[in-house]
mmCIF file of C-alpha atoms in Angstrom:
data_model
loop_
_atom_site.group_PDB
_atom_site.id
_atom_site.type_symbol
_atom_site.label_atom_id
_atom_site.label_comp_id
_atom_site.label_asym_id
_atom_site.label_seq_id
_atom_site.Cartn_x
_atom_site.Cartn_y
_atom_site.Cartn_z
ATOM 1 C CA MET A 1 162.323 81.000 78.715
ATOM 2 C CA SER A 2 159.780 78.486 78.529
ATOM 3 C CA THR A 3 157.691 77.527 75.419
ATOM 4 C CA PRO A 4 154.951 75.629 75.965
ATOM 5 C CA VAL A 5 155.154 71.636 74.763
ATOM 6 C CA ILE A 6 153.559 71.117 71.670
ATOM 7 C CA THR A 7 154.541 66.925 71.112
ATOM 8 C CA ALA A 8 155.837 66.555 67.159
ATOM 9 C CA PRO A 9 153.317 63.807 65.913
ATOM 10 C CA ARG A 10 155.500 60.538 65.072
ATOM 11 C CA SER A 11 153.742 59.618 62.107
ATOM 12 C CA PRO A 12 152.667 62.152 59.272
ATOM 13 C CA TYR A 13 148.869 63.183 59.218
ATOM 14 C CA ALA A 14 147.503 62.176 56.343
ATOM 15 C CA ARG A 15 143.729 63.861 55.633
ATOM 16 C CA ARG A 16 141.125 61.169 55.273
ATOM 17 C CA LYS A 17 138.860 61.126 52.914
ATOM 18 C CA THR A 18 137.084 64.386 51.866
ATOM 19 C CA THR A 19 133.183 65.376 54.355
ATOM 20 C CA ARG A 20 132.096 67.946 51.827
ATOM 21 C CA GLY A 21 128.544 69.336 52.738
ATOM 22 C CA ASN A 22 126.908 72.607 53.537
ATOM 23 C CA PHE A 23 126.434 70.989 57.007
ATOM 24 C CA GLU A 24 129.071 73.355 58.894
ATOM 25 C CA LEU A 25 128.265 76.324 56.428
ATOM 26 C CA TYR A 26 124.675 76.222 58.173
ATOM 27 C CA GLY A 27 126.285 75.200 61.958
ATOM 28 C CA TRP A 28 128.520 78.454 61.720
ATOM 29 C CA VAL A 29 125.571 80.787 60.015
ATOM 30 C CA PHE A 30 122.823 79.510 62.732
ATOM 31 C CA MET A 31 125.519 80.138 65.395
ATOM 32 C CA ARG A 32 125.848 83.790 63.990
ATOM 33 C CA ILE A 33 122.036 84.689 63.800
ATOM 34 C CA SER A 34 121.227 82.573 66.817
ATOM 35 C CA GLY A 35 123.831 84.587 69.031
ATOM 36 C CA VAL A 36 122.120 87.712 68.273
ATOM 37 C CA VAL A 37 118.543 86.864 68.446
ATOM 38 C CA LEU A 38 119.895 85.495 71.484
ATOM 39 C CA VAL A 39 121.480 88.527 73.257
ATOM 40 C CA ALA A 40 117.979 90.141 72.738
ATOM 41 C CA LEU A 41 116.027 87.281 74.244
ATOM 42 C CA ILE A 42 118.372 86.692 77.612
ATOM 43 C CA PHE A 43 118.334 90.623 77.897
ATOM 44 C CA THR A 44 114.733 91.281 77.965
ATOM 45 C CA HIS A 45 114.192 87.760 79.942
ATOM 46 C CA LEU A 46 117.142 89.406 82.682
ATOM 47 C CA PHE A 47 115.110 92.846 82.373
ATOM 48 C CA VAL A 48 111.687 91.696 82.921
ATOM 49 C CA ASN A 49 112.726 89.009 85.742
ATOM 50 C CA LEU A 50 115.370 91.035 87.610
ATOM 51 C CA LEU A 51 114.606 94.558 87.424
ATOM 52 C CA ALA A 52 110.933 95.375 85.992
ATOM 53 C CA GLY A 53 108.374 95.631 88.767
ATOM 54 C CA GLU A 54 109.497 94.590 92.386
ATOM 55 C CA GLY A 55 112.678 93.042 90.609
ATOM 56 C CA ILE A 56 114.756 90.238 91.688
ATOM 57 C CA ASN A 57 112.461 90.130 95.097
ATOM 58 C CA ALA A 58 109.233 89.420 92.820
ATOM 59 C CA ILE A 59 110.519 86.072 91.720
ATOM 60 C CA ASP A 60 108.537 82.947 93.033
ATOM 61 C CA PHE A 61 106.820 79.743 91.911
ATOM 62 C CA ALA A 62 104.043 82.206 91.721
ATOM 63 C CA PHE A 63 106.013 84.665 89.239
ATOM 64 C CA VAL A 64 106.770 81.989 87.185
ATOM 65 C CA ALA A 65 103.400 80.784 87.493
ATOM 66 C CA GLY A 66 101.734 84.266 86.370
ATOM 67 C CA LYS A 67 104.516 84.469 83.721
ATOM 68 C CA TRP A 68 103.216 81.379 81.738
ATOM 69 C CA ALA A 69 99.583 81.717 82.368
ATOM 70 C CA SER A 70 100.299 83.800 78.846
ATOM 71 C CA LEU A 71 101.073 82.377 75.872
ATOM 72 C CA PRO A 72 103.416 84.979 74.839
ATOM 73 C CA TRP A 73 106.063 84.400 77.707
ATOM 74 C CA ARG A 74 105.429 80.824 76.970
ATOM 75 C CA ILE A 75 106.494 81.157 72.878
ATOM 76 C CA VAL A 76 109.358 83.511 74.052
ATOM 77 C CA ASP A 77 110.739 81.055 76.856
ATOM 78 C CA LEU A 78 110.183 78.130 74.589
ATOM 79 C CA ILE A 79 112.443 79.840 71.804
ATOM 80 C CA MET A 80 115.327 80.581 74.220
ATOM 81 C CA LEU A 81 115.357 77.542 75.589
ATOM 82 C CA TRP A 82 115.345 75.505 71.975
ATOM 83 C CA LEU A 83 117.884 78.289 70.434
ATOM 84 C CA ALA A 84 120.334 78.631 73.814
ATOM 85 C CA MET A 85 120.481 74.928 73.611
ATOM 86 C CA MET A 86 121.203 74.472 69.960
ATOM 87 C CA HIS A 87 123.587 77.477 70.000
ATOM 88 C CA GLY A 88 125.422 75.753 73.154
ATOM 89 C CA THR A 89 125.643 72.031 72.013
ATOM 90 C CA ASN A 90 126.681 73.113 68.547
ATOM 91 C CA GLY A 91 129.562 75.397 70.306
ATOM 92 C CA VAL A 92 130.801 72.317 72.646
ATOM 93 C CA ARG A 93 130.693 70.042 69.613
ATOM 94 C CA THR A 94 132.895 72.558 67.988
ATOM 95 C CA ILE A 95 135.201 72.653 70.859
ATOM 96 C CA ILE A 96 135.241 68.612 71.541
ATOM 97 C CA ASN A 97 136.371 68.345 67.671
ATOM 98 C CA ASP A 98 138.865 71.446 68.435
ATOM 99 C CA TYR A 99 140.364 69.175 71.606
ATOM 100 C CA ALA A 100 139.700 65.690 71.141
ATOM 101 C CA GLU A 101 142.577 64.256 69.381
ATOM 102 C CA LYS A 102 140.936 60.523 69.036
ATOM 103 C CA ASP A 103 138.097 59.354 67.103
ATOM 104 C CA ARG A 104 136.615 57.118 70.777
ATOM 105 C CA THR A 105 137.083 60.129 72.623
ATOM 106 C CA ARG A 106 134.876 62.347 70.222
ATOM 107 C CA GLY A 107 132.465 60.012 70.035
ATOM 108 C CA ILE A 108 131.982 59.219 73.881
ATOM 109 C CA LEU A 109 132.107 63.027 74.348
ATOM 110 C CA LYS A 110 129.459 63.692 71.710
ATOM 111 C CA VAL A 111 127.273 60.843 73.144
ATOM 112 C CA LEU A 112 127.046 62.611 76.444
ATOM 113 C CA LEU A 113 126.249 66.101 74.869
ATOM 114 C CA TYR A 114 123.082 65.065 72.857
ATOM 115 C CA SER A 115 122.033 62.954 75.206
ATOM 116 C CA ALA A 116 122.106 65.908 77.715
ATOM 117 C CA PHE A 117 120.684 67.986 75.050
ATOM 118 C CA VAL A 118 117.359 65.943 74.451
ATOM 119 C CA ILE A 119 117.064 65.746 78.362
ATOM 120 C CA VAL A 120 116.766 68.766 78.667
ATOM 121 C CA VAL A 121 115.165 69.925 75.854
ATOM 122 C CA VAL A 122 112.371 67.217 76.220
ATOM 123 C CA THR A 123 111.953 67.641 79.727
ATOM 124 C CA GLY A 124 111.846 71.788 79.293
ATOM 125 C CA THR A 125 109.617 71.788 76.256
ATOM 126 C CA LEU A 126 107.333 69.178 78.418
ATOM 127 C CA VAL A 127 106.955 71.901 81.637
ATOM 128 C CA ILE A 128 106.438 74.558 79.046
ATOM 129 C CA PHE A 129 103.643 73.107 77.323
ATOM 130 C CA THR A 130 101.975 71.057 80.113
ATOM 131 C CA PHE A 131 102.570 73.484 83.114
ATOM 132 C CA ASP A 132 99.714 73.847 85.556
ATOM 133 C CA PRO A 133 99.993 75.807 88.726
ATOM 134 C CA CYS A 134 96.961 74.096 90.390
ATOM 135 C CA PRO A 135 96.601 71.075 89.190
ATOM 136 C CA ALA A 136 93.237 69.567 89.990
ATOM 137 C CA GLY A 137 92.649 66.931 92.668
ATOM 138 C CA ALA A 138 96.288 67.562 93.767
ATOM 139 C CA ASP A 139 97.185 67.416 97.709
ATOM 140 C CA PRO A 140 96.323 70.539 98.994
ATOM 141 C CA ALA A 141 99.347 70.903 101.162
ATOM 142 C CA LEU A 142 101.522 70.791 97.930
ATOM 143 C CA LEU A 143 99.809 73.311 96.299
ATOM 144 C CA ALA A 144 100.740 77.064 96.120
ATOM 145 C CA ASP A 145 98.465 79.792 98.478
ATOM 146 C CA PHE A 146 97.262 81.241 95.680
ATOM 147 C CA CYS A 147 95.721 78.163 94.501
ATOM 148 C CA LYS A 148 93.320 78.047 97.358
ATOM 149 C CA GLN A 149 91.611 81.223 96.231
ATOM 150 C CA LEU A 150 90.429 79.525 92.779
ATOM 151 C CA MET B 1 171.859 98.379 31.357
ATOM 152 C CA THR B 2 175.257 97.281 33.064
ATOM 153 C CA ALA B 3 175.863 96.302 36.369
ATOM 154 C CA THR B 4 178.634 98.333 38.298
ATOM 155 C CA ILE B 5 180.186 98.726 41.322
ATOM 156 C CA GLU B 6 178.721 101.286 43.780
ATOM 157 C CA GLN B 7 181.313 103.081 45.641
ATOM 158 C CA THR B 8 179.457 104.100 48.746
ATOM 159 C CA GLY B 9 182.447 105.804 51.127
ATOM 160 C CA PRO B 10 185.036 103.814 52.884
ATOM 161 C CA ALA B 11 183.870 100.161 53.280
ATOM 162 C CA THR B 12 183.125 99.033 57.034
ATOM 163 C CA SER B 13 185.513 97.013 59.027
ATOM 164 C CA VAL B 14 183.083 93.993 60.489
ATOM 165 C CA GLY B 15 184.853 95.372 63.755
ATOM 166 C CA GLU B 16 182.356 98.710 63.592
ATOM 167 C CA VAL B 17 179.529 96.619 64.155
ATOM 168 C CA PRO B 18 178.753 95.957 67.688
ATOM 169 C CA THR B 19 178.734 91.750 68.431
ATOM 170 C CA PHE B 20 177.441 90.394 71.542
ATOM 171 C CA GLU B 21 177.062 87.066 73.325
ATOM 172 C CA VAL B 22 173.901 85.496 72.563
ATOM 173 C CA THR B 23 172.948 81.991 73.837
ATOM 174 C CA LEU B 24 171.146 79.516 71.005
ATOM 175 C CA ARG B 25 168.933 76.740 72.777
ATOM 176 C CA VAL B 26 168.614 74.651 69.765
ATOM 177 C CA ARG B 27 165.699 71.373 69.837
ATOM 178 C CA ARG B 28 167.711 68.557 68.451
ATOM 179 C CA PHE B 29 166.169 65.228 67.292
ATOM 180 C CA LEU B 30 168.773 62.601 66.293
ATOM 181 C CA PRO B 31 166.515 59.131 65.680
ATOM 182 C CA GLU B 32 169.969 57.352 64.904
ATOM 183 C CA GLY B 33 171.930 58.998 67.650
ATOM 184 C CA PRO B 34 172.380 58.075 71.549
ATOM 185 C CA ARG B 35 169.311 60.079 72.772
ATOM 186 C CA GLY B 36 167.172 57.500 70.024
ATOM 187 C CA ASP B 37 163.519 58.962 69.718
ATOM 188 C CA GLU B 38 164.084 62.022 72.721
ATOM 189 C CA SER B 39 164.443 65.180 71.620
ATOM 190 C CA TYR B 40 166.412 68.022 73.623
ATOM 191 C CA TRP B 41 167.797 71.210 74.078
ATOM 192 C CA ASP B 42 171.125 71.838 73.112
ATOM 193 C CA ASP B 43 172.748 75.015 74.519
ATOM 194 C CA HIS B 44 175.686 76.969 72.200
ATOM 195 C CA VAL B 45 177.132 80.269 73.299
ATOM 196 C CA LEU B 46 178.131 82.338 70.075
ATOM 197 C CA THR B 47 179.581 85.496 69.937
ATOM 198 C CA MET B 48 177.556 87.322 66.933
ATOM 199 C CA HIS B 49 177.119 90.992 65.527
ATOM 200 C CA GLY B 50 174.462 93.570 65.195
ATOM 201 C CA THR B 51 173.701 92.602 61.708
ATOM 202 C CA ASP B 52 173.306 88.770 62.337
ATOM 203 C CA ARG B 53 170.515 87.072 61.510
ATOM 204 C CA VAL B 54 168.771 83.523 63.451
ATOM 205 C CA LEU B 55 169.913 81.941 60.304
ATOM 206 C CA ASP B 56 173.550 83.416 60.941
ATOM 207 C CA ALA B 57 173.928 82.191 64.177
ATOM 208 C CA LEU B 58 172.613 78.448 63.113
ATOM 209 C CA HIS B 59 175.519 78.814 60.308
ATOM 210 C CA LYS B 60 178.114 79.120 62.940
ATOM 211 C CA ILE B 61 176.806 76.605 64.635
ATOM 212 C CA LYS B 62 176.415 74.078 62.027
ATOM 213 C CA TRP B 63 179.641 75.479 60.573
ATOM 214 C CA GLU B 64 182.132 75.898 63.641
ATOM 215 C CA GLN B 65 180.818 74.025 66.491
ATOM 216 C CA ASP B 66 178.539 71.411 65.694
ATOM 217 C CA GLY B 67 178.450 69.942 62.215
ATOM 218 C CA SER B 68 175.928 67.802 62.986
ATOM 219 C CA LEU B 69 172.718 70.343 63.232
ATOM 220 C CA THR B 70 170.464 69.726 60.524
ATOM 221 C CA PHE B 71 168.246 72.515 59.461
ATOM 222 C CA ARG B 72 166.750 73.852 56.004
ATOM 223 C CA ARG B 73 167.299 77.106 53.846
ATOM 224 C CA SER B 74 168.187 77.751 50.519
ATOM 225 C CA CYS B 75 167.793 81.489 49.444
ATOM 226 C CA ALA B 76 168.482 82.843 52.762
ATOM 227 C CA HIS B 77 166.843 85.900 52.287
ATOM 228 C CA GLY B 78 162.758 85.471 52.994
ATOM 229 C CA ILE B 79 161.699 84.410 49.525
ATOM 230 C CA CYS B 80 162.291 80.526 48.752
ATOM 231 C CA GLY B 81 160.501 79.313 52.500
ATOM 232 C CA SER B 82 162.577 77.147 53.380
ATOM 233 C CA ASP B 83 163.589 77.855 56.944
ATOM 234 C CA ALA B 84 160.299 78.467 58.966
ATOM 235 C CA MET B 85 160.964 77.717 62.399
ATOM 236 C CA ARG B 86 159.467 78.303 65.903
ATOM 237 C CA ILE B 87 161.990 80.697 67.290
ATOM 238 C CA ASN B 88 161.076 81.969 71.342
ATOM 239 C CA GLY B 89 157.819 80.529 70.581
ATOM 240 C CA ARG B 90 157.106 81.648 67.446
ATOM 241 C CA ASN B 91 156.635 80.591 63.952
ATOM 242 C CA ARG B 92 159.070 83.371 62.106
ATOM 243 C CA LEU B 93 161.680 82.634 59.209
ATOM 244 C CA ALA B 94 165.382 82.013 60.494
ATOM 245 C CA CYS B 95 166.464 83.933 57.931
ATOM 246 C CA LYS B 96 164.291 87.421 58.429
ATOM 247 C CA THR B 97 165.085 87.728 62.063
ATOM 248 C CA LEU B 98 167.698 89.150 63.416
ATOM 249 C CA LEU B 99 169.447 88.471 66.833
ATOM 250 C CA LYS B 100 168.777 92.499 67.895
ATOM 251 C CA ASP B 101 165.474 91.933 67.847
ATOM 252 C CA LEU B 102 165.629 89.151 69.789
ATOM 253 C CA ASP B 103 165.613 89.144 74.038
ATOM 254 C CA ILE B 104 169.162 88.401 74.013
ATOM 255 C CA ARG B 105 169.509 88.190 77.526
ATOM 256 C CA LYS B 106 168.483 85.186 77.642
ATOM 257 C CA PRO B 107 168.741 81.802 75.677
ATOM 258 C CA ILE B 108 166.900 82.311 72.406
ATOM 259 C CA THR B 109 164.956 78.879 72.110
ATOM 260 C CA VAL B 110 164.505 77.279 68.247
ATOM 261 C CA GLU B 111 162.677 74.244 67.779
ATOM 262 C CA PRO B 112 161.273 73.197 64.464
ATOM 263 C CA ILE B 113 157.304 73.869 63.519
ATOM 264 C CA LYS B 114 154.916 72.489 65.285
ATOM 265 C CA GLY B 115 152.079 69.658 64.238
ATOM 266 C CA LEU B 116 154.349 67.827 61.443
ATOM 267 C CA PRO B 117 156.649 65.172 62.370
ATOM 268 C CA VAL B 118 160.166 66.199 62.673
ATOM 269 C CA ILE B 119 162.647 64.180 60.387
ATOM 270 C CA LYS B 120 165.789 65.092 62.301
ATOM 271 C CA ASP B 121 166.948 68.195 64.248
ATOM 272 C CA LEU B 122 164.901 71.544 62.748
ATOM 273 C CA VAL B 123 163.519 69.567 59.315
ATOM 274 C CA VAL B 124 160.059 68.418 59.709
ATOM 275 C CA ASP B 125 157.754 66.685 57.255
ATOM 276 C CA MET B 126 156.426 69.231 54.663
ATOM 277 C CA GLU B 127 154.321 66.034 53.021
ATOM 278 C CA PRO B 128 150.622 66.537 54.757
ATOM 279 C CA PHE B 129 151.346 70.076 54.318
ATOM 280 C CA PHE B 130 151.914 69.729 50.571
ATOM 281 C CA ALA B 131 149.128 67.314 50.214
ATOM 282 C CA SER B 132 146.384 69.993 51.286
ATOM 283 C CA TYR B 133 147.978 72.581 49.077
ATOM 284 C CA ARG B 134 147.617 70.259 46.279
ATOM 285 C CA GLU B 135 144.050 69.680 47.075
ATOM 286 C CA ILE B 136 142.701 72.932 46.442
ATOM 287 C CA MET B 137 143.927 72.995 42.628
ATOM 288 C CA PRO B 138 146.906 75.361 42.807
ATOM 289 C CA PHE B 139 146.690 76.473 39.318
ATOM 290 C CA LEU B 140 144.910 78.232 36.843
ATOM 291 C CA VAL B 141 141.972 76.657 35.411
ATOM 292 C CA THR B 142 140.259 78.166 31.955
ATOM 293 C CA SER B 143 138.178 76.670 29.506
ATOM 294 C CA GLY B 144 137.727 77.699 25.472
ATOM 295 C CA ASN B 145 140.393 78.422 23.231
ATOM 296 C CA GLN B 146 143.634 80.043 24.181
ATOM 297 C CA PRO B 147 143.675 83.881 23.546
ATOM 298 C CA SER B 148 146.419 85.000 21.273
ATOM 299 C CA ALA B 149 147.759 87.661 23.369
ATOM 300 C CA GLU B 150 147.717 87.892 27.776
ATOM 301 C CA ARG B 151 144.625 87.215 29.461
ATOM 302 C CA ILE B 152 143.413 91.072 30.286
ATOM 303 C CA GLN B 153 143.044 91.483 33.788
ATOM 304 C CA SER B 154 142.186 95.151 35.159
ATOM 305 C CA PRO B 155 144.198 96.872 38.415
ATOM 306 C CA GLU B 156 140.982 96.466 40.238
ATOM 307 C CA GLN B 157 140.685 93.124 39.033
ATOM 308 C CA ARG B 158 144.319 92.241 40.249
ATOM 309 C CA ALA B 159 144.122 93.890 43.910
ATOM 310 C CA VAL B 160 141.513 91.656 44.784
ATOM 311 C CA TYR B 161 143.793 88.848 45.388
ATOM 312 C CA ASP B 162 147.041 90.824 45.545
ATOM 313 C CA ASP B 163 147.574 90.278 49.130
ATOM 314 C CA THR B 164 147.094 86.508 48.577
ATOM 315 C CA THR B 165 149.850 86.190 46.050
ATOM 316 C CA LYS B 166 152.720 86.492 48.468
ATOM 317 C CA CYS B 167 152.670 83.145 49.990
ATOM 318 C CA ILE B 168 156.339 81.573 49.576
ATOM 319 C CA LEU B 169 154.542 78.290 50.924
ATOM 320 C CA CYS B 170 156.946 78.485 54.344
ATOM 321 C CA ALA B 171 153.941 76.564 56.717
ATOM 322 C CA ALA B 172 154.641 79.308 59.151
ATOM 323 C CA CYS B 173 151.146 79.859 59.031
ATOM 324 C CA THR B 174 149.530 76.078 58.891
ATOM 325 C CA SER B 175 152.177 74.976 61.609
ATOM 326 C CA SER B 176 150.610 77.352 64.139
ATOM 327 C CA CYS B 177 147.005 77.068 63.859
ATOM 328 C CA PRO B 178 146.000 74.792 66.896
ATOM 329 C CA VAL B 179 143.698 73.690 64.893
ATOM 330 C CA PHE B 180 145.811 71.993 62.930
ATOM 331 C CA TRP B 181 148.076 70.710 65.904
ATOM 332 C CA THR B 182 144.819 68.601 66.820
ATOM 333 C CA ASP B 183 144.526 66.221 64.280
ATOM 334 C CA GLY B 184 146.021 67.760 61.350
ATOM 335 C CA GLN B 185 142.706 66.961 59.447
ATOM 336 C CA TYR B 186 142.535 70.692 58.810
ATOM 337 C CA PHE B 187 143.250 71.992 55.602
ATOM 338 C CA GLY B 188 145.245 74.513 57.008
ATOM 339 C CA PRO B 189 145.544 78.234 56.381
ATOM 340 C CA ALA B 190 148.318 78.017 53.402
ATOM 341 C CA ALA B 191 146.174 75.821 51.875
ATOM 342 C CA ILE B 192 143.027 78.265 52.361
ATOM 343 C CA VAL B 193 145.768 81.423 51.108
ATOM 344 C CA ASN B 194 146.493 79.776 48.342
ATOM 345 C CA ALA B 195 142.721 78.676 47.050
ATOM 346 C CA HIS B 196 141.866 82.513 47.500
ATOM 347 C CA ARG B 197 144.465 83.257 45.212
ATOM 348 C CA PHE B 198 143.157 81.531 42.390
ATOM 349 C CA ILE B 199 139.155 81.895 43.746
ATOM 350 C CA PHE B 200 139.226 85.682 43.060
ATOM 351 C CA ASP B 201 141.395 85.662 40.181
ATOM 352 C CA SER B 202 139.378 86.669 37.302
ATOM 353 C CA ARG B 203 140.863 84.799 34.817
ATOM 354 C CA ASP B 204 140.362 81.478 36.600
ATOM 355 C CA GLU B 205 136.925 79.727 36.129
ATOM 356 C CA ALA B 206 137.659 76.574 38.848
ATOM 357 C CA ALA B 207 135.940 79.026 41.628
ATOM 358 C CA THR B 208 133.047 77.009 42.288
ATOM 359 C CA GLN B 209 134.889 73.793 42.279
ATOM 360 C CA ARG B 210 137.563 75.387 44.716
ATOM 361 C CA LEU B 211 134.678 76.232 47.139
ATOM 362 C CA GLU B 212 133.556 73.121 47.023
ATOM 363 C CA ILE B 213 136.576 71.932 48.370
ATOM 364 C CA LEU B 214 137.021 74.098 51.148
ATOM 365 C CA ASN B 215 133.324 73.805 51.915
ATOM 366 C CA ASP B 216 134.378 70.159 54.228
ATOM 367 C CA LYS B 217 133.952 69.795 57.251
ATOM 368 C CA GLU B 218 137.861 70.264 57.698
ATOM 369 C CA GLY B 219 137.687 72.991 55.441
ATOM 370 C CA VAL B 220 137.480 77.152 56.412
ATOM 371 C CA TRP B 221 134.386 76.153 59.519
ATOM 372 C CA ARG B 222 137.252 74.582 61.502
ATOM 373 C CA CYS B 223 138.816 78.339 61.453
ATOM 374 C CA ARG B 224 138.256 79.818 64.768
ATOM 375 C CA THR B 225 139.510 83.362 63.747
ATOM 376 C CA THR B 226 142.666 83.075 66.668
ATOM 377 C CA PHE B 227 145.234 85.173 64.195
ATOM 378 C CA ASN B 228 147.952 82.785 65.032
ATOM 379 C CA CYS B 229 148.812 82.649 61.011
ATOM 380 C CA THR B 230 147.980 86.182 60.214
ATOM 381 C CA GLU B 231 150.500 86.614 63.442
ATOM 382 C CA ALA B 232 153.028 83.791 62.180
ATOM 383 C CA CYS B 233 153.485 85.081 58.384
ATOM 384 C CA PRO B 234 156.477 86.338 57.470
ATOM 385 C CA ARG B 235 155.567 87.742 54.586
ATOM 386 C CA GLY B 236 152.821 89.895 56.094
ATOM 387 C CA ILE B 237 149.595 88.400 54.247
ATOM 388 C CA GLU B 238 145.902 89.218 56.178
ATOM 389 C CA ILE B 239 145.732 85.077 56.173
ATOM 390 C CA THR B 240 142.764 85.566 58.897
ATOM 391 C CA LYS B 241 141.161 87.910 56.631
ATOM 392 C CA ALA B 242 141.158 85.974 53.471
ATOM 393 C CA ILE B 243 139.935 82.792 55.370
ATOM 394 C CA ALA B 244 137.053 85.621 55.799
ATOM 395 C CA GLU B 245 136.420 86.281 52.689
ATOM 396 C CA VAL B 246 136.550 82.567 51.217
ATOM 397 C CA LYS B 247 133.631 81.734 53.923
ATOM 398 C CA ARG B 248 131.581 84.894 52.634
ATOM 399 C CA ALA B 249 131.967 83.473 49.085
ATOM 400 C CA MET B 250 130.821 80.211 50.693
ATOM 401 C CA ILE B 251 127.042 81.773 51.906
ATOM 402 C CA THR B 252 126.860 84.168 49.482
ATOM 403 C CA ARG B 253 127.092 80.990 46.780
ATOM 404 C CA ALA B 254 124.374 78.897 49.020
ATOM 405 C CA PHE B 255 121.977 81.627 49.910
#
């Protein structure tokens, strides 16, 4: 019979100063609400991209360009990007809090996590707002086929 | 009524209770001993009866084989909450665990509860546990003049928090919680259970204050609902449910 080894702390834990506030409360509620919204968004996304019409075979640059030509799809994708990133980042934040034992480890992991969040959200948002499938004055060799018809 | 000795048929001799051999593998830690700060396993082969509990086996070791074995116990009947320990990897009370209910073909492991510093053998320092218990103000808070008679409460009002009044502060729940194991900053299930006992008491007036205390970064929001506490509780308190009720009270207060 072997049971998992959990080493006993050598000195008693002393709870540090109180850290009261509603942040964790709002975080908890946000996780529940965003989770429900994300389920709807992600299944819509999967259905539209993989099943509807020609299904998965239709996915190419033109498909994405076509989708982002309409404002409603841009809004849907923007909401999905933001909610997914915030939901995921908060989830990983709680995992770091649960598993990292030292404040230093915690700090390093959180800096990495928040940088990843900022990079993905900023670049993603930038692309969704500024996406142009056929930029004017670009090298024609690099453009998609459908741009020639314009 | 005077107590009388009940005659319940012929007395059964001990020999009629089935006996069996059992190996108890106890985690020892003797800082002043030859092994110093290293803890180690100690095996004891014992002949026990079908009616014996793990606590009886520990007594047998201490009284007949190795007097240096150290553990806490007081009432030995599951009320005082002194002898919570990790038996076969699960937190239980040694006085409520019958040997025959465990797998006696293999050695039974007995360790101190986890997440609290071990002082000697199975004795841990309970101070961090009681410190967070004290923080939630485990006493009745009222205002105004004292009533001349009882503070009236209906059976329905009493039923709301009935479950959480059963806590015996044995620390089996808190020391089974993986979030508490990490750094011991979490209040722990036991403190929340005892806060629940007063938050939902209709006679108490400090519910807001207690919710404020538990609305901490290390408060109820660190609960991951792994149900370890509920499984460990020797009193069968639905701890995870109590924690969820405290969370709900906080959310309804905030919105």
